[in-house]
PDB file of C-alpha atoms in Angstrom:
ATOM      1  CA  MET D   1      28.282 -49.894   6.732  1.00 51.00           C
ATOM      2  CA  LYS D   2      28.578 -50.750   3.049  1.00 54.00           C
ATOM      3  CA  GLU D   3      29.396 -47.129   2.219  1.00 54.00           C
ATOM      4  CA  GLU D   4      32.015 -46.994   4.977  1.00 56.00           C
ATOM      5  CA  ALA D   5      33.602 -50.204   3.719  1.00 54.00           C
ATOM      6  CA  LYS D   6      33.625 -48.799   0.189  1.00 57.00           C
ATOM      7  CA  ASP D   7      35.349 -45.632   1.418  1.00 60.00           C
ATOM      8  CA  LYS D   8      38.026 -47.616   3.248  1.00 63.00           C
ATOM      9  CA  LYS D   9      38.616 -49.753   0.181  1.00 62.00           C
ATOM     10  CA  GLY D  10      38.907 -46.602  -1.914  1.00 64.00           C
ATOM     11  CA  GLU D  11      41.438 -45.119   0.501  1.00 78.00           C
ATOM     12  CA  ARG D  12      43.571 -48.270   0.413  1.00 82.00           C
ATOM     13  CA  GLY D  13      43.445 -48.358  -3.356  1.00 83.00           C
ATOM     14  CA  ALA D  14      44.354 -44.676  -3.573  1.00 82.00           C
ATOM     15  CA  ARG D  15      47.368 -45.196  -1.291  1.00 86.00           C
ATOM     16  CA  ILE D  16      48.628 -48.024  -3.487  1.00 88.00           C
ATOM     17  CA  VAL D  17      48.122 -46.128  -6.759  1.00 87.00           C
ATOM     18  CA  THR D  18      49.626 -42.928  -5.317  1.00 87.00           C
ATOM     19  CA  ALA D  19      52.706 -44.829  -4.130  1.00 88.00           C
ATOM     20  CA  MET D  20      53.185 -46.331  -7.597  1.00 91.00           C
ATOM     21  CA  LEU D  21      52.762 -42.958  -9.312  1.00 90.00           C
ATOM     22  CA  ARG D  22      55.085 -41.294  -6.803  1.00 91.00           C
ATOM     23  CA  GLY D  23      57.792 -43.751  -7.848  1.00 92.00           C
ATOM     24  CA  ILE D  24      57.359 -42.722 -11.484  1.00 94.00           C
ATOM     25  CA  ALA D  25      57.251 -39.037 -10.484  1.00 95.00           C
ATOM     26  CA  ARG D  26      60.773 -39.343  -9.051  1.00 96.00           C
ATOM     27  CA  LEU D  27      62.102 -39.498 -12.606  1.00 96.00           C
ATOM     28  CA  PRO D  28      63.438 -36.192 -14.021  1.00 96.00           C
ATOM     29  CA  LEU D  29      60.981 -34.211 -16.118  1.00 96.00           C
ATOM     30  CA  GLY D  30      63.225 -34.687 -19.142  1.00 95.00           C
ATOM     31  CA  VAL D  31      62.661 -38.451 -18.894  1.00 97.00           C
ATOM     32  CA  LEU D  32      58.952 -38.013 -18.215  1.00 98.00           C
ATOM     33  CA  TYR D  33      58.620 -35.882 -21.345  1.00 98.00           C
ATOM     34  CA  GLY D  34      59.919 -38.885 -23.284  1.00 98.00           C
ATOM     35  CA  PHE D  35      56.931 -40.824 -21.918  1.00 97.00           C
ATOM     36  CA  SER D  36      54.717 -37.902 -22.881  1.00 98.00           C
ATOM     37  CA  ASP D  37      55.991 -37.965 -26.476  1.00 98.00           C
ATOM     38  CA  PHE D  38      55.307 -41.695 -26.691  1.00 98.00           C
ATOM     39  CA  ALA D  39      51.835 -41.289 -25.205  1.00 97.00           C
ATOM     40  CA  CYS D  40      51.192 -38.464 -27.673  1.00 98.00           C
ATOM     41  CA  PHE D  41      52.031 -40.773 -30.594  1.00 98.00           C
ATOM     42  CA  ILE D  42      49.746 -43.510 -29.248  1.00 98.00           C
ATOM     43  CA  LEU D  43      46.810 -41.194 -28.556  1.00 97.00           C
ATOM     44  CA  ARG D  44      47.113 -39.204 -31.781  1.00 97.00           C
ATOM     45  CA  ASP D  45      48.143 -41.799 -34.368  1.00 96.00           C
ATOM     46  CA  VAL D  46      47.140 -45.199 -32.970  1.00 97.00           C
ATOM     47  CA  VAL D  47      44.141 -44.812 -30.662  1.00 97.00           C
ATOM     48  CA  ARG D  48      43.107 -41.497 -32.261  1.00 96.00           C
ATOM     49  CA  TYR D  49      41.705 -40.392 -28.931  1.00 97.00           C
ATOM     50  CA  ARG D  50      38.640 -38.177 -29.504  1.00 97.00           C
ATOM     51  CA  ARG D  51      40.038 -37.119 -32.857  1.00 97.00           C
ATOM     52  CA  LYS D  52      36.576 -36.615 -34.360  1.00 96.00           C
ATOM     53  CA  ILE D  53      35.544 -34.274 -31.540  1.00 97.00           C
ATOM     54  CA  ILE D  54      38.849 -32.371 -31.630  1.00 98.00           C
ATOM     55  CA  ARG D  55      38.748 -31.873 -35.384  1.00 96.00           C
ATOM     56  CA  LYS D  56      35.059 -30.974 -35.335  1.00 97.00           C
ATOM     57  CA  ASN D  57      35.626 -28.327 -32.664  1.00 97.00           C
ATOM     58  CA  LEU D  58      38.642 -26.844 -34.447  1.00 97.00           C
ATOM     59  CA  THR D  59      36.781 -26.794 -37.768  1.00 96.00           C
ATOM     60  CA  ARG D  60      33.782 -25.072 -36.186  1.00 96.00           C
ATOM     61  CA  VAL D  61      35.979 -22.303 -34.797  1.00 97.00           C
ATOM     62  CA  PHE D  62      38.662 -21.897 -37.484  1.00 96.00           C
ATOM     63  CA  GLY D  63      37.225 -23.620 -40.562  1.00 89.00           C
ATOM     64  CA  ASP D  64      36.525 -20.365 -42.406  1.00 82.00           C
ATOM     65  CA  ASP D  65      40.001 -18.923 -41.794  1.00 88.00           C
ATOM     66  CA  PRO D  66      42.446 -19.999 -44.532  1.00 88.00           C
ATOM     67  CA  SER D  67      45.389 -18.676 -42.494  1.00 89.00           C
ATOM     68  CA  VAL D  68      44.831 -21.281 -39.750  1.00 92.00           C
ATOM     69  CA  ASP D  69      46.398 -24.738 -40.117  1.00 95.00           C
ATOM     70  CA  ILE D  70      43.904 -26.939 -38.259  1.00 96.00           C
ATOM     71  CA  ARG D  71      46.007 -30.102 -38.582  1.00 96.00           C
ATOM     72  CA  ARG D  72      49.005 -28.336 -37.040  1.00 97.00           C
ATOM     73  CA  ILE D  73      46.910 -27.127 -34.072  1.00 97.00           C
ATOM     74  CA  GLU D  74      45.618 -30.663 -33.665  1.00 97.00           C
ATOM     75  CA  ARG D  75      49.137 -32.129 -33.556  1.00 97.00           C
ATOM     76  CA  LEU D  76      50.312 -29.551 -31.024  1.00 98.00           C
ATOM     77  CA  PHE D  77      47.178 -30.038 -28.944  1.00 98.00           C
ATOM     78  CA  TYR D  78      47.947 -33.725 -28.396  1.00 98.00           C
ATOM     79  CA  ARG D  79      51.457 -32.869 -27.260  1.00 98.00           C
ATOM     80  CA  ASN D  80      50.287 -30.311 -24.697  1.00 98.00           C
ATOM     81  CA  PHE D  81      47.464 -32.616 -23.584  1.00 98.00           C
ATOM     82  CA  CYS D  82      49.957 -35.378 -22.717  1.00 98.00           C
ATOM     83  CA  ASP D  83      52.352 -32.891 -21.099  1.00 98.00           C
ATOM     84  CA  VAL D  84      49.589 -31.723 -18.734  1.00 97.00           C
ATOM     85  CA  PHE D  85      49.121 -35.235 -17.380  1.00 96.00           C
ATOM     86  CA  ILE D  86      52.847 -35.885 -17.050  1.00 97.00           C
ATOM     87  CA  GLU D  87      53.347 -32.553 -15.274  1.00 97.00           C
ATOM     88  CA  ALA D  88      50.382 -33.257 -12.971  1.00 95.00           C
ATOM     89  CA  LEU D  89      51.977 -36.581 -12.075  1.00 95.00           C
ATOM     90  CA  LYS D  90      55.252 -34.788 -11.328  1.00 96.00           C
ATOM     91  CA  LEU D  91      53.484 -32.869  -8.541  1.00 95.00           C
ATOM     92  CA  LEU D  92      53.813 -36.017  -6.433  1.00 94.00           C
ATOM     93  CA  HIS D  93      57.585 -35.498  -6.341  1.00 94.00           C
ATOM     94  CA  ILE D  94      58.845 -32.021  -7.178  1.00 94.00           C
ATOM     95  CA  SER D  95      60.735 -29.534  -5.035  1.00 94.00           C
ATOM     96  CA  ASP D  96      59.516 -26.035  -4.252  1.00 94.00           C
ATOM     97  CA  GLU D  97      62.671 -24.693  -5.912  1.00 95.00           C
ATOM     98  CA  GLU D  98      61.929 -26.460  -9.181  1.00 96.00           C
ATOM     99  CA  VAL D  99      58.333 -25.290  -9.134  1.00 95.00           C
ATOM    100  CA  ASP D 100      59.455 -21.692  -8.592  1.00 95.00           C
ATOM    101  CA  ARG D 101      61.859 -22.035 -11.511  1.00 96.00           C
ATOM    102  CA  ARG D 102      59.177 -23.382 -13.814  1.00 97.00           C
ATOM    103  CA  VAL D 103      56.117 -21.365 -12.732  1.00 97.00           C
ATOM    104  CA  GLU D 104      56.439 -17.581 -12.804  1.00 97.00           C
ATOM    105  CA  VAL D 105      53.629 -15.786 -10.946  1.00 97.00           C
ATOM    106  CA  VAL D 106      52.950 -12.154 -11.817  1.00 97.00           C
ATOM    107  CA  ASP D 107      50.882  -9.597  -9.869  1.00 96.00           C
ATOM    108  CA  ALA D 108      49.969 -11.852  -6.929  1.00 95.00           C
ATOM    109  CA  ASP D 109      50.161  -8.677  -4.842  1.00 95.00           C
ATOM    110  CA  LEU D 110      46.778  -7.662  -6.305  1.00 96.00           C
ATOM    111  CA  VAL D 111      45.207 -10.581  -4.445  1.00 96.00           C
ATOM    112  CA  ASP D 112      47.205  -9.719  -1.314  1.00 95.00           C
ATOM    113  CA  ARG D 113      45.741  -6.212  -1.352  1.00 95.00           C
ATOM    114  CA  ALA D 114      42.200  -7.598  -1.459  1.00 95.00           C
ATOM    115  CA  THR D 115      42.776 -10.121   1.336  1.00 94.00           C
ATOM    116  CA  ALA D 116      44.521  -7.463   3.462  1.00 93.00           C
ATOM    117  CA  GLU D 117      41.213  -5.583   3.355  1.00 92.00           C
ATOM    118  CA  GLY D 118      39.368  -8.716   4.449  1.00 91.00           C
ATOM    119  CA  ARG D 119      37.930  -9.397   1.003  1.00 94.00           C
ATOM    120  CA  PRO D 120      38.089 -12.917  -0.419  1.00 96.00           C
ATOM    121  CA  SER D 121      39.127 -13.456  -4.030  1.00 96.00           C
ATOM    122  CA  VAL D 122      37.582 -15.630  -6.722  1.00 97.00           C
ATOM    123  CA  LEU D 123      39.941 -16.753  -9.475  1.00 97.00           C
ATOM    124  CA  PHE D 124      38.672 -17.756 -12.908  1.00 97.00           C
ATOM    125  CA  LEU D 125      40.710 -19.909 -15.280  1.00 96.00           C
ATOM    126  CA  GLY D 126      40.136 -22.243 -18.179  1.00 96.00           C
ATOM    127  CA  HIS D 127      41.420 -25.624 -19.327  1.00 96.00           C
ATOM    128  CA  TYR D 128      44.328 -23.833 -20.922  1.00 98.00           C
ATOM    129  CA  GLY D 129      48.094 -24.372 -20.704  1.00 96.00           C
ATOM    130  CA  ASN D 130      48.548 -26.450 -17.563  1.00 96.00           C
ATOM    131  CA  TRP D 131      45.679 -25.865 -15.160  1.00 94.00           C
ATOM    132  CA  GLU D 132      47.058 -28.503 -12.758  1.00 92.00           C
ATOM    133  CA  TRP D 133      50.117 -26.409 -11.872  1.00 95.00           C
ATOM    134  CA  VAL D 134      48.035 -23.323 -11.079  1.00 94.00           C
ATOM    135  CA  THR D 135      47.892 -24.327  -7.390  1.00 92.00           C
ATOM    136  CA  ALA D 136      51.557 -23.254  -7.201  1.00 93.00           C
ATOM    137  CA  ILE D 137      50.223 -19.698  -6.807  1.00 93.00           C
ATOM    138  CA  VAL D 138      49.618 -20.524  -3.134  1.00 92.00           C
ATOM    139  CA  ARG D 139      53.341 -20.054  -2.518  1.00 91.00           C
ATOM    140  CA  HIS D 140      53.134 -16.441  -3.696  1.00 92.00           C
ATOM    141  CA  PHE D 141      50.476 -15.093  -1.326  1.00 93.00           C
ATOM    142  CA  ARG D 142      51.971 -13.129   1.579  1.00 91.00           C
ATOM    143  CA  ASN D 143      48.799 -12.935   3.663  1.00 90.00           C
ATOM    144  CA  LYS D 144      47.431 -15.912   5.549  1.00 90.00           C
ATOM    145  CA  VAL D 145      44.438 -17.211   3.603  1.00 91.00           C
ATOM    146  CA  THR D 146      42.664 -20.484   2.939  1.00 92.00           C
ATOM    147  CA  PHE D 147      43.210 -21.425  -0.690  1.00 93.00           C
ATOM    148  CA  ALA D 148      40.338 -23.586  -1.890  1.00 91.00           C
ATOM    149  CA  GLU D 149      39.668 -25.483  -5.090  1.00 87.00           C
ATOM    150  CA  ILE D 150      36.059 -26.165  -5.995  1.00 85.00           C
ATOM    151  CA  TYR D 151      35.865 -29.475  -7.804  1.00 82.00           C
ATOM    152  CA  SER D 152      33.451 -32.138  -9.054  1.00 81.00           C
ATOM    153  CA  PRO D 153      34.240 -35.504  -7.385  1.00 80.00           C
ATOM    154  CA  LEU D 154      35.035 -38.362  -9.780  1.00 76.00           C
ATOM    155  CA  HIS D 155      32.787 -41.406  -9.798  1.00 80.00           C
ATOM    156  CA  ASN D 156      35.822 -43.672  -9.352  1.00 80.00           C
ATOM    157  CA  LYS D 157      36.640 -43.354  -5.635  1.00 82.00           C
ATOM    158  CA  VAL D 158      40.255 -44.473  -6.057  1.00 83.00           C
ATOM    159  CA  MET D 159      41.081 -42.008  -8.825  1.00 82.00           C
ATOM    160  CA  ASP D 160      39.183 -39.263  -7.008  1.00 81.00           C
ATOM    161  CA  ARG D 161      41.481 -39.636  -3.994  1.00 85.00           C
ATOM    162  CA  VAL D 162      44.579 -39.932  -6.183  1.00 84.00           C
ATOM    163  CA  MET D 163      43.736 -36.631  -7.888  1.00 84.00           C
ATOM    164  CA  LEU D 164      43.139 -34.999  -4.504  1.00 82.00           C
ATOM    165  CA  ASN D 165      46.603 -36.161  -3.422  1.00 85.00           C
ATOM    166  CA  ILE D 166      48.124 -34.632  -6.549  1.00 85.00           C
ATOM    167  CA  ARG D 167      46.219 -31.351  -6.340  1.00 84.00           C
ATOM    168  CA  GLY D 168      46.942 -30.916  -2.654  1.00 84.00           C
ATOM    169  CA  ARG D 169      50.702 -30.615  -3.235  1.00 87.00           C
ATOM    170  CA  PHE D 170      50.819 -26.953  -2.162  1.00 88.00           C
ATOM    171  CA  GLY D 171      48.361 -27.175   0.706  1.00 86.00           C
ATOM    172  CA  SER D 172      45.193 -26.131  -1.087  1.00 88.00           C
ATOM    173  CA  GLU D 173      41.850 -27.370   0.223  1.00 88.00           C
ATOM    174  CA  ALA D 174      39.682 -29.273  -2.247  1.00 87.00           C
ATOM    175  CA  ILE D 175      35.969 -28.615  -1.686  1.00 89.00           C
ATOM    176  CA  PRO D 176      33.279 -30.651  -3.476  1.00 88.00           C
ATOM    177  CA  LYS D 177      31.055 -28.239  -5.368  1.00 84.00           C
ATOM    178  CA  GLN D 178      27.966 -29.505  -3.508  1.00 85.00           C
ATOM    179  CA  ARG D 179      29.215 -28.017  -0.233  1.00 89.00           C
ATOM    180  CA  ALA D 180      31.262 -25.095  -1.560  1.00 89.00           C
ATOM    181  CA  VAL D 181      29.108 -22.261  -0.206  1.00 90.00           C
ATOM    182  CA  ARG D 182      28.718 -23.896   3.196  1.00 92.00           C
ATOM    183  CA  ARG D 183      32.467 -24.424   3.579  1.00 94.00           C
ATOM    184  CA  LEU D 184      33.343 -20.885   2.481  1.00 93.00           C
ATOM    185  CA  PHE D 185      30.870 -19.474   5.000  1.00 92.00           C
ATOM    186  CA  GLU D 186      32.581 -21.602   7.672  1.00 94.00           C
ATOM    187  CA  ILE D 187      35.924 -20.027   6.778  1.00 93.00           C
ATOM    188  CA  GLU D 188      34.445 -16.531   6.931  1.00 90.00           C
ATOM    189  CA  ARG D 189      32.634 -17.130  10.232  1.00 91.00           C
ATOM    190  CA  GLY D 190      35.898 -18.418  11.668  1.00 91.00           C
ATOM    191  CA  GLY D 191      37.503 -15.046  10.976  1.00 89.00           C
ATOM    192  CA  GLY D 192      39.466 -16.235   7.949  1.00 90.00           C
ATOM    193  CA  THR D 193      39.718 -15.063   4.366  1.00 93.00           C
ATOM    194  CA  PHE D 194      39.726 -17.341   1.360  1.00 95.00           C
ATOM    195  CA  VAL D 195      41.006 -17.376  -2.193  1.00 96.00           C
ATOM    196  CA  THR D 196      39.180 -19.890  -4.360  1.00 94.00           C
ATOM    197  CA  GLY D 197      39.661 -20.989  -7.939  1.00 92.00           C
ATOM    198  CA  PHE D 198      37.111 -22.034 -10.558  1.00 91.00           C
ATOM    199  CA  ILE D 199      37.866 -23.743 -13.842  1.00 92.00           C
ATOM    200  CA  ALA D 200      34.902 -22.113 -15.472  1.00 91.00           C
ATOM    201  CA  ASP D 201      35.026 -22.961 -19.178  1.00 92.00           C
ATOM    202  CA  GLN D 202      33.430 -26.420 -19.184  1.00 86.00           C
ATOM    203  CA  ARG D 203      29.883 -27.109 -20.270  1.00 83.00           C
ATOM    204  CA  PRO D 204      27.349 -26.972 -17.410  1.00 84.00           C
ATOM    205  CA  LEU D 205      25.955 -30.340 -16.404  1.00 74.00           C
ATOM    206  CA  GLY D 206      22.392 -31.344 -17.160  1.00 66.00           C
ATOM    207  CA  LEU D 207      20.038 -30.566 -19.999  1.00 59.00           C
ATOM    208  CA  ASN D 208      18.445 -27.314 -18.823  1.00 59.00           C
ATOM    209  CA  LEU D 209      21.222 -24.902 -19.688  1.00 77.00           C
ATOM    210  CA  HIS D 210      20.079 -21.357 -18.993  1.00 84.00           C
ATOM    211  CA  HIS D 211      23.013 -19.023 -19.696  1.00 91.00           C
ATOM    212  CA  TRP D 212      24.337 -18.581 -23.233  1.00 94.00           C
ATOM    213  CA  MET D 213      26.756 -16.287 -25.064  1.00 94.00           C
ATOM    214  CA  ASP D 214      28.910 -16.135 -28.157  1.00 96.00           C
ATOM    215  CA  PHE D 215      32.280 -17.781 -27.387  1.00 97.00           C
ATOM    216  CA  LEU D 216      34.793 -18.551 -30.130  1.00 97.00           C
ATOM    217  CA  GLY D 217      32.056 -17.815 -32.634  1.00 96.00           C
ATOM    218  CA  GLN D 218      29.759 -20.480 -31.149  1.00 96.00           C
ATOM    219  CA  ASP D 219      26.539 -20.180 -29.186  1.00 95.00           C
ATOM    220  CA  THR D 220      27.865 -21.476 -25.871  1.00 95.00           C
ATOM    221  CA  ALA D 221      26.305 -22.398 -22.538  1.00 93.00           C
ATOM    222  CA  TYR D 222      28.360 -21.207 -19.582  1.00 94.00           C
ATOM    223  CA  MET D 223      28.576 -21.737 -15.819  1.00 90.00           C
ATOM    224  CA  VAL D 224      27.805 -18.986 -13.313  1.00 91.00           C
ATOM    225  CA  GLY D 225      28.706 -20.650 -10.005  1.00 89.00           C
ATOM    226  CA  GLY D 226      31.936 -18.715  -9.483  1.00 92.00           C
ATOM    227  CA  GLU D 227      30.280 -15.351  -9.991  1.00 95.00           C
ATOM    228  CA  ASP D 228      27.289 -16.234  -7.818  1.00 93.00           C
ATOM    229  CA  ILE D 229      29.517 -17.377  -4.957  1.00 93.00           C
ATOM    230  CA  GLY D 230      31.797 -14.351  -5.282  1.00 94.00           C
ATOM    231  CA  LYS D 231      28.864 -11.947  -5.054  1.00 94.00           C
ATOM    232  CA  HIS D 232      27.690 -13.647  -1.839  1.00 92.00           C
ATOM    233  CA  PHE D 233      31.000 -12.708  -0.226  1.00 94.00           C
ATOM    234  CA  ASN D 234      31.715  -9.366  -1.953  1.00 94.00           C
ATOM    235  CA  ALA D 235      34.795 -10.998  -3.462  1.00 96.00           C
ATOM    236  CA  ALA D 236      37.362  -9.524  -5.810  1.00 97.00           C
ATOM    237  CA  PHE D 237      37.396 -11.300  -9.194  1.00 97.00           C
ATOM    238  CA  PHE D 238      40.555 -12.206 -11.122  1.00 98.00           C
ATOM    239  CA  PHE D 239      41.383 -14.025 -14.344  1.00 98.00           C
ATOM    240  CA  ILE D 240      44.489 -16.223 -14.248  1.00 97.00           C
ATOM    241  CA  ASP D 241      46.069 -15.579 -17.627  1.00 98.00           C
ATOM    242  CA  ILE D 242      48.345 -18.512 -18.488  1.00 98.00           C
ATOM    243  CA  GLU D 243      51.235 -18.331 -20.922  1.00 97.00           C
ATOM    244  CA  LYS D 244      53.621 -21.129 -21.922  1.00 98.00           C
ATOM    245  CA  PRO D 245      56.994 -19.640 -22.951  1.00 97.00           C
ATOM    246  CA  LYS D 246      58.479 -23.117 -23.492  1.00 97.00           C
ATOM    247  CA  ARG D 247      57.894 -26.715 -22.559  1.00 97.00           C
ATOM    248  CA  GLY D 248      57.586 -27.189 -18.827  1.00 96.00           C
ATOM    249  CA  HIS D 249      57.523 -23.458 -18.076  1.00 98.00           C
ATOM    250  CA  TYR D 250      54.472 -21.268 -17.401  1.00 98.00           C
ATOM    251  CA  ARG D 251      53.724 -17.656 -16.582  1.00 97.00           C
ATOM    252  CA  LEU D 252      50.594 -17.066 -14.487  1.00 97.00           C
ATOM    253  CA  ARG D 253      49.323 -13.498 -14.331  1.00 98.00           C
ATOM    254  CA  PHE D 254      46.522 -12.186 -12.107  1.00 98.00           C
ATOM    255  CA  VAL D 255      44.313  -9.860 -14.140  1.00 98.00           C
ATOM    256  CA  PRO D 256      41.382  -8.073 -12.422  1.00 97.00           C
ATOM    257  CA  ILE D 257      38.055  -8.811 -14.097  1.00 97.00           C
ATOM    258  CA  HIS D 258      36.173  -5.605 -14.766  1.00 91.00           C
ATOM    259  CA  ALA D 259      32.586  -6.695 -15.338  1.00 86.00           C
ATOM    260  CA  GLU D 260      30.829  -5.930 -18.610  1.00 74.00           C
ATOM    261  CA  GLU D 261      28.231  -3.453 -17.339  1.00 77.00           C
ATOM    262  CA  ASP D 262      25.946  -3.646 -20.356  1.00 79.00           C
ATOM    263  CA  GLY D 263      22.725  -4.581 -18.605  1.00 80.00           C
ATOM    264  CA  GLU D 264      23.085  -8.261 -19.456  1.00 84.00           C
ATOM    265  CA  PRO D 265      23.220 -10.935 -16.718  1.00 89.00           C
ATOM    266  CA  ASN D 266      26.422 -12.443 -15.316  1.00 94.00           C
ATOM    267  CA  PRO D 267      28.790  -9.653 -16.395  1.00 95.00           C
ATOM    268  CA  VAL D 268      31.826 -11.066 -14.556  1.00 96.00           C
ATOM    269  CA  THR D 269      31.559 -14.520 -16.123  1.00 96.00           C
ATOM    270  CA  ARG D 270      30.978 -13.125 -19.600  1.00 96.00           C
ATOM    271  CA  LYS D 271      34.042 -10.883 -19.239  1.00 96.00           C
ATOM    272  CA  PHE D 272      36.110 -13.888 -18.152  1.00 97.00           C
ATOM    273  CA  MET D 273      34.953 -15.804 -21.225  1.00 97.00           C
ATOM    274  CA  ARG D 274      36.021 -12.890 -23.445  1.00 96.00           C
ATOM    275  CA  MET D 275      39.451 -12.787 -21.805  1.00 97.00           C
ATOM    276  CA  LEU D 276      39.878 -16.548 -22.166  1.00 98.00           C
ATOM    277  CA  GLU D 277      38.782 -16.404 -25.798  1.00 98.00           C
ATOM    278  CA  GLU D 278      41.466 -13.819 -26.544  1.00 97.00           C
ATOM    279  CA  ARG D 279      44.115 -16.078 -25.010  1.00 97.00           C
ATOM    280  CA  ILE D 280      42.859 -19.155 -26.906  1.00 98.00           C
ATOM    281  CA  ARG D 281      42.983 -17.375 -30.253  1.00 97.00           C
ATOM    282  CA  LYS D 282      46.627 -16.481 -29.641  1.00 96.00           C
ATOM    283  CA  ARG D 283      47.699 -20.093 -29.018  1.00 97.00           C
ATOM    284  CA  PRO D 284      44.747 -22.404 -29.667  1.00 98.00           C
ATOM    285  CA  GLU D 285      46.738 -25.623 -29.216  1.00 98.00           C
ATOM    286  CA  LEU D 286      46.877 -25.018 -25.445  1.00 98.00           C
ATOM    287  CA  TRP D 287      43.104 -25.283 -24.914  1.00 98.00           C
ATOM    288  CA  LEU D 288      41.175 -28.503 -24.207  1.00 97.00           C
ATOM    289  CA  TRP D 289      39.626 -29.171 -27.611  1.00 98.00           C
ATOM    290  CA  SER D 290      38.831 -32.802 -26.719  1.00 97.00           C
ATOM    291  CA  HIS D 291      35.913 -31.679 -24.553  1.00 93.00           C
ATOM    292  CA  ASN D 292      32.589 -31.912 -26.409  1.00 91.00           C
ATOM    293  CA  ARG D 293      31.918 -28.266 -25.563  1.00 91.00           C
ATOM    294  CA  TRP D 294      29.093 -27.623 -28.020  1.00 93.00           C
ATOM    295  CA  ALA D 295      27.193 -30.906 -27.753  1.00 87.00           C
ATOM    296  CA  ARG D 296      23.921 -29.155 -26.848  1.00 83.00           C
ATOM    297  CA  ARG D 297      22.025 -26.477 -28.721  1.00 82.00           C
ATOM    298  CA  ARG D 298      20.068 -23.712 -27.078  1.00 82.00           C
ATOM    299  CA  GLU D 299      16.871 -24.669 -28.909  1.00 75.00           C
ATOM    300  CA  GLU D 300      17.154 -28.283 -27.764  1.00 72.00           C
ATOM    301  CA  CYS D 301      17.607 -27.261 -24.129  1.00 70.00           C
ATOM    302  CA  ASN D 302      14.702 -24.816 -24.235  1.00 61.00           C
ATOM    303  CA  LEU D 303      12.411 -27.585 -25.515  1.00 51.00           C
ATOM    304  CA  ARG D 304      13.254 -29.688 -22.444  1.00 52.00           C
ATOM    305  CA  LYS D 305      12.255 -27.025 -19.910  1.00 49.00           C
TER     306      LYS D 305
END
């Protein structure tokens, strides 16, 4: 009963917060970018939000390269970081026409070919560019599929529901990671085909991190859930390559992931990480440097086994 009451309270709170945010989202993006610029100033120069982590990460990756201006990347990172949140908020009130004008999707037909053959597709992407607008790809699939997002529920019930409201703008189904495999099997047993996305560049949870590789010159633990699930269903694997031609405009390209058949484990995931690394090095300010990606060392984790 207590849990049910907590859920109802969370739903009421989410409705109130969503309604308030939807009112703000009615403002034109040009006005919202003014808020983003102000928030950028506050986070970067007043609060200095995670500045130590951001600078430490950038220095670890680019510190030995005299041609890289770390302070410039840092400044541009804060701007993109604030834009992502403003643009996510805008999903509560944005027309399909404006989305199509701002999000160009390239080679979606590759996914259509796979689903036409009855094969599901697993999409890999990183915290790069604007990952919140990636769900707009749903509008570009010609075949009838279930588009699913695998996500980690937030501890705050109100904000968890608010984010689900935002991310469900284009009709995608949000599946908690704990029941991802079960739900995907349900879709398959029902005669359907799914396309599911994984943001696969964050650090795995817990202390016993088992899978490591060189990423951006750092010994990096990586997640294998997307590859494991895809292999269960004989899925086609794609990398969503994100470009940002200008503010508020993105180009999303589907690129088939050809696994690194070198005898090492998790070839699909490692290939994705290589592809993401190449994109990050081209425009590093668009990646999420505020995440404490390299907080754990392999030796430390091995000692805890």
